[in-house]
XYZ file of C-alpha atoms in Angstrom:
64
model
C -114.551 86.176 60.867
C -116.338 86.773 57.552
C -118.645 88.928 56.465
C -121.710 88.113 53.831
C -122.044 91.945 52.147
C -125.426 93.172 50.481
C -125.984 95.609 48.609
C -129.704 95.866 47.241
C -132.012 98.354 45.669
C -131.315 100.846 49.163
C -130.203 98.472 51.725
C -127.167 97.224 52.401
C -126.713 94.226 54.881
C -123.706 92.402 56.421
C -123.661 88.750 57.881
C -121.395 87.258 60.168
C -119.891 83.729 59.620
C -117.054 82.090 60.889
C -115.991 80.159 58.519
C -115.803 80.326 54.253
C -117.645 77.435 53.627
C -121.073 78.946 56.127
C -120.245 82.821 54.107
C -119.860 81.274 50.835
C -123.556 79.148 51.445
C -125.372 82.073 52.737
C -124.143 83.796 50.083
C -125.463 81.611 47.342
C -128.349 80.929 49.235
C -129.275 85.135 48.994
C -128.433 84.711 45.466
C -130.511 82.002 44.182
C -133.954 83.060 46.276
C -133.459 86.993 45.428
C -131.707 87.156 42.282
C -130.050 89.213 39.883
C -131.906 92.161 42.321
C -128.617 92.375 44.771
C -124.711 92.281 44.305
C -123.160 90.274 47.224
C -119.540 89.860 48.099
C -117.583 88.017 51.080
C -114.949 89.857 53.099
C -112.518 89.135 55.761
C -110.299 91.592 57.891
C -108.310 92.431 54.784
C -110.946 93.493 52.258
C -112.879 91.333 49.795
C -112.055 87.582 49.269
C -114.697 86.539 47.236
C -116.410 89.170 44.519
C -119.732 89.002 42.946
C -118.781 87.521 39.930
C -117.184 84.452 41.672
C -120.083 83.784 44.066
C -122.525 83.549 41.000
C -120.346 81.401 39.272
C -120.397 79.541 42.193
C -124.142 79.847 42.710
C -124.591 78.383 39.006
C -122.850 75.313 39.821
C -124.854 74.514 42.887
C -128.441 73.091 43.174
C -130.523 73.856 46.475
């Protein structure tokens, strides 16, 4: 199980995916509509996997 993790201006959400490639989408998805507003990160059972930084390099690369 993964978990989408974000943390905006006083909330903080978590999504629940089971699979990277569905965590990694939804997480690029929340960063191109809401912007430089929220700091997201993916996490499995043993902590972060994927950190802020990588998902908006990822999120550059990738046109919706």
């Amino acid at each position: 199980m993964y978990k989408v993790i974000v943390n905006a201006a006083g909330r903080k959400e978590a999504h629940h995916f089971p699979d990277k490639p569905k965590a990694m989408n939804c997480a690029v998805r929340l960063l191109k509509t809401e912007g430089d507003e929220i700091k997201v990160t993916i996490e499995d059972a043993t902590g972060i996997i994927f950190n802020h930084a990588e998902i908006a390099r990822a999120s550059e690369a990738v046109r919706l």
